[in-house]
Amino acid sequence: GLDNDLYSDASSLISAASSNVSRASRQTAKSAKNRRKAERKKRRLREGGAHEEEALVEALAEIVAQANQIQDEMSSMLRILCLLDEDEQAKQLQGAVASLIKLIKEKMDTVWPPASALSGHGMDSNTMFGPQLTANQMAEAHRQSANAAASQFQQPRPVPPALHTDQTWRLVTLD
């Protein structure tokens, strides 16, 4: 009777609502999956790719993170090698890691230039104006500094990762 009809109608409504929620959930999951896929594709390191520079910077940041992790583990590894009377191997390992850290430190300024190196475009404020310059030279210097400032605002400067430089992991007896 009437109860069965009400039960059937309620069941149909619940089923339809459940179906809509399920469909929306699948679409949300699918769009999130597509976003993740697009991000991975963007980060894929391919020579000449549209996002090659971003991928290189990200890969180099990962190298810095791994170098930090190596340093964190190095002190105990060196001590274990010395306990096993492998002093020569420990010395070679310490030298190799120290060389790696030194190389990374030297190359970081190339990948992540200091702010002072980026602001060195065009003329500085001391040579932008003065009696030695013509009006055209002053206008050109002003235009160059405005273009340099605009380009800095267009592309955010990548933040360099922090490289551990304290070297507390080294064993002095191996030096």
PDB file of C-alpha atoms in Angstrom, residues 58-175:
ATOM      1  CA  GLU A  58      63.970  21.212  -8.162  1.00  0.00           C
ATOM      2  CA  ALA A  59      66.415  18.365  -8.867  1.00  0.00           C
ATOM      3  CA  LEU A  60      69.302  20.408  -7.473  1.00  0.00           C
ATOM      4  CA  ALA A  61      67.279  21.267  -4.366  1.00  0.00           C
ATOM      5  CA  GLU A  62      66.752  17.532  -3.895  1.00  0.00           C
ATOM      6  CA  ILE A  63      70.517  16.981  -4.170  1.00  0.00           C
ATOM      7  CA  VAL A  64      71.065  19.561  -1.409  1.00  0.00           C
ATOM      8  CA  ALA A  65      68.480  17.791   0.779  1.00  0.00           C
ATOM      9  CA  GLN A  66      70.229  14.456   0.194  1.00  0.00           C
ATOM     10  CA  ALA A  67      73.615  16.023   1.012  1.00  0.00           C
ATOM     11  CA  ASN A  68      72.157  17.260   4.312  1.00  0.00           C
ATOM     12  CA  GLN A  69      70.875  13.770   5.062  1.00  0.00           C
ATOM     13  CA  ILE A  70      74.307  12.277   4.285  1.00  0.00           C
ATOM     14  CA  GLN A  71      75.925  14.733   6.686  1.00  0.00           C
ATOM     15  CA  ASP A  72      73.420  13.792   9.397  1.00  0.00           C
ATOM     16  CA  GLU A  73      74.405  10.126   9.059  1.00  0.00           C
ATOM     17  CA  MET A  74      78.130  10.642   8.484  1.00  0.00           C
ATOM     18  CA  SER A  75      79.359  11.006  12.071  1.00  0.00           C
ATOM     19  CA  SER A  76      78.046   7.604  13.158  1.00  0.00           C
ATOM     20  CA  MET A  77      79.252   5.948   9.941  1.00  0.00           C
ATOM     21  CA  LEU A  78      82.777   7.298  10.418  1.00  0.00           C
ATOM     22  CA  ARG A  79      82.848   6.166  14.061  1.00  0.00           C
ATOM     23  CA  ILE A  80      81.700   2.667  13.114  1.00  0.00           C
ATOM     24  CA  LEU A  81      84.387   2.418  10.435  1.00  0.00           C
ATOM     25  CA  CYS A  82      87.032   3.479  12.978  1.00  0.00           C
ATOM     26  CA  LEU A  83      85.723   0.930  15.502  1.00  0.00           C
ATOM     27  CA  LEU A  84      86.152  -1.723  12.811  1.00  0.00           C
ATOM     28  CA  ASP A  85      89.760  -0.579  12.255  1.00  0.00           C
ATOM     29  CA  GLU A  86      88.869   0.801   8.816  1.00  0.00           C
ATOM     30  CA  ASP A  87      90.509   4.175   9.485  1.00  0.00           C
ATOM     31  CA  GLU A  88      91.776   4.566   5.920  1.00  0.00           C
ATOM     32  CA  GLN A  89      88.296   4.017   4.443  1.00  0.00           C
ATOM     33  CA  ALA A  90      86.825   6.395   7.013  1.00  0.00           C
ATOM     34  CA  LYS A  91      89.411   9.023   6.052  1.00  0.00           C
ATOM     35  CA  GLN A  92      88.629   8.597   2.334  1.00  0.00           C
ATOM     36  CA  LEU A  93      84.878   8.777   3.003  1.00  0.00           C
ATOM     37  CA  GLN A  94      85.244  11.916   5.122  1.00  0.00           C
ATOM     38  CA  GLY A  95      87.345  13.544   2.390  1.00  0.00           C
ATOM     39  CA  ALA A  96      84.869  12.602  -0.334  1.00  0.00           C
ATOM     40  CA  VAL A  97      81.881  13.961   1.596  1.00  0.00           C
ATOM     41  CA  ALA A  98      83.774  17.161   2.475  1.00  0.00           C
ATOM     42  CA  SER A  99      84.602  17.628  -1.236  1.00  0.00           C
ATOM     43  CA  LEU A 100      80.975  17.048  -2.193  1.00  0.00           C
ATOM     44  CA  ILE A 101      79.714  19.608   0.321  1.00  0.00           C
ATOM     45  CA  LYS A 102      82.333  22.125  -0.850  1.00  0.00           C
ATOM     46  CA  LEU A 103      81.320  21.618  -4.496  1.00  0.00           C
ATOM     47  CA  ILE A 104      77.618  21.990  -3.720  1.00  0.00           C
ATOM     48  CA  LYS A 105      78.299  25.155  -1.710  1.00  0.00           C
ATOM     49  CA  GLU A 106      80.299  26.648  -4.607  1.00  0.00           C
ATOM     50  CA  LYS A 107      77.630  25.821  -7.195  1.00  0.00           C
ATOM     51  CA  MET A 108      74.638  27.024  -5.175  1.00  0.00           C
ATOM     52  CA  ASP A 109      75.377  30.674  -6.041  1.00  0.00           C
ATOM     53  CA  THR A 110      75.160  29.760  -9.722  1.00  0.00           C
ATOM     54  CA  VAL A 111      71.734  28.159  -9.366  1.00  0.00           C
ATOM     55  CA  TRP A 112      70.411  30.503  -6.674  1.00  0.00           C
ATOM     56  CA  PRO A 113      72.302  33.801  -7.153  1.00  0.00           C
ATOM     57  CA  PRO A 114      72.420  36.122  -4.145  1.00  0.00           C
ATOM     58  CA  ALA A 115      70.034  39.092  -4.273  1.00  0.00           C
ATOM     59  CA  SER A 116      72.961  41.481  -4.763  1.00  0.00           C
ATOM     60  CA  ALA A 117      73.953  39.716  -8.005  1.00  0.00           C
ATOM     61  CA  LEU A 118      70.410  39.998  -9.375  1.00  0.00           C
ATOM     62  CA  SER A 119      70.133  43.725  -8.671  1.00  0.00           C
ATOM     63  CA  GLY A 120      73.311  44.512 -10.592  1.00  0.00           C
ATOM     64  CA  HIS A 121      71.482  45.256 -13.846  1.00  0.00           C
ATOM     65  CA  GLY A 122      72.127  48.552 -15.580  1.00  0.00           C
ATOM     66  CA  MET A 123      73.641  51.532 -13.769  1.00  0.00           C
ATOM     67  CA  ASP A 124      73.649  52.080 -10.041  1.00  0.00           C
ATOM     68  CA  SER A 125      72.187  55.204  -8.459  1.00  0.00           C
ATOM     69  CA  ASN A 126      75.590  56.930  -8.401  1.00  0.00           C
ATOM     70  CA  THR A 127      76.044  56.741 -12.187  1.00  0.00           C
ATOM     71  CA  MET A 128      72.383  57.103 -13.185  1.00  0.00           C
ATOM     72  CA  PHE A 129      72.501  60.903 -12.846  1.00  0.00           C
ATOM     73  CA  GLY A 130      75.193  63.526 -12.883  1.00  0.00           C
ATOM     74  CA  PRO A 131      76.883  66.228 -14.920  1.00  0.00           C
ATOM     75  CA  GLN A 132      78.877  63.683 -16.957  1.00  0.00           C
ATOM     76  CA  LEU A 133      75.701  62.201 -18.523  1.00  0.00           C
ATOM     77  CA  THR A 134      73.483  63.533 -21.273  1.00  0.00           C
ATOM     78  CA  ALA A 135      69.714  63.637 -20.902  1.00  0.00           C
ATOM     79  CA  ASN A 136      69.417  60.657 -23.268  1.00  0.00           C
ATOM     80  CA  GLN A 137      71.873  58.610 -21.190  1.00  0.00           C
ATOM     81  CA  MET A 138      69.944  59.416 -18.006  1.00  0.00           C
ATOM     82  CA  ALA A 139      66.647  58.452 -19.642  1.00  0.00           C
ATOM     83  CA  GLU A 140      68.154  55.175 -20.908  1.00  0.00           C
ATOM     84  CA  ALA A 141      69.599  54.378 -17.461  1.00  0.00           C
ATOM     85  CA  HIS A 142      66.209  55.041 -15.863  1.00  0.00           C
ATOM     86  CA  ARG A 143      64.460  52.847 -18.455  1.00  0.00           C
ATOM     87  CA  GLN A 144      66.950  49.990 -17.879  1.00  0.00           C
ATOM     88  CA  SER A 145      66.529  50.118 -14.110  1.00  0.00           C
ATOM     89  CA  ALA A 146      62.727  50.180 -14.484  1.00  0.00           C
ATOM     90  CA  ASN A 147      62.871  47.152 -16.834  1.00  0.00           C
ATOM     91  CA  ALA A 148      65.162  45.295 -14.420  1.00  0.00           C
ATOM     92  CA  ALA A 149      62.799  46.016 -11.526  1.00  0.00           C
ATOM     93  CA  ALA A 150      59.790  44.916 -13.582  1.00  0.00           C
ATOM     94  CA  SER A 151      61.462  41.662 -14.598  1.00  0.00           C
ATOM     95  CA  GLN A 152      62.255  40.906 -10.938  1.00  0.00           C
ATOM     96  CA  PHE A 153      58.550  41.284 -10.089  1.00  0.00           C
ATOM     97  CA  GLN A 154      57.460  39.067 -12.973  1.00  0.00           C
ATOM     98  CA  GLN A 155      59.589  36.073 -12.014  1.00  0.00           C
ATOM     99  CA  PRO A 156      59.743  35.255  -8.326  1.00  0.00           C
ATOM    100  CA  ARG A 157      63.260  34.493  -7.179  1.00  0.00           C
ATOM    101  CA  PRO A 158      63.626  30.832  -6.204  1.00  0.00           C
ATOM    102  CA  VAL A 159      64.430  30.335  -2.549  1.00  0.00           C
ATOM    103  CA  PRO A 160      67.645  28.348  -2.140  1.00  0.00           C
ATOM    104  CA  PRO A 161      67.558  25.302   0.111  1.00  0.00           C
ATOM    105  CA  ALA A 162      69.617  25.436   3.295  1.00  0.00           C
ATOM    106  CA  LEU A 163      72.824  23.435   3.096  1.00  0.00           C
ATOM    107  CA  HIS A 164      74.264  22.324   6.442  1.00  0.00           C
ATOM    108  CA  THR A 165      77.722  23.811   6.682  1.00  0.00           C
ATOM    109  CA  ASP A 166      78.600  23.242  10.353  1.00  0.00           C
ATOM    110  CA  GLN A 167      80.733  20.124   9.651  1.00  0.00           C
ATOM    111  CA  THR A 168      80.135  18.738  13.147  1.00  0.00           C
ATOM    112  CA  TRP A 169      80.000  15.321  11.485  1.00  0.00           C
ATOM    113  CA  ARG A 170      83.754  15.323  10.798  1.00  0.00           C
ATOM    114  CA  LEU A 171      86.122  13.323  12.969  1.00  0.00           C
ATOM    115  CA  VAL A 172      89.182  15.441  13.788  1.00  0.00           C
ATOM    116  CA  THR A 173      91.343  12.332  14.189  1.00  0.00           C
ATOM    117  CA  LEU A 174      90.873  11.592  10.464  1.00  0.00           C
ATOM    118  CA  ASP A 175      92.082  14.999   9.244  1.00  0.00           C
TER     119      ASP A 175
END
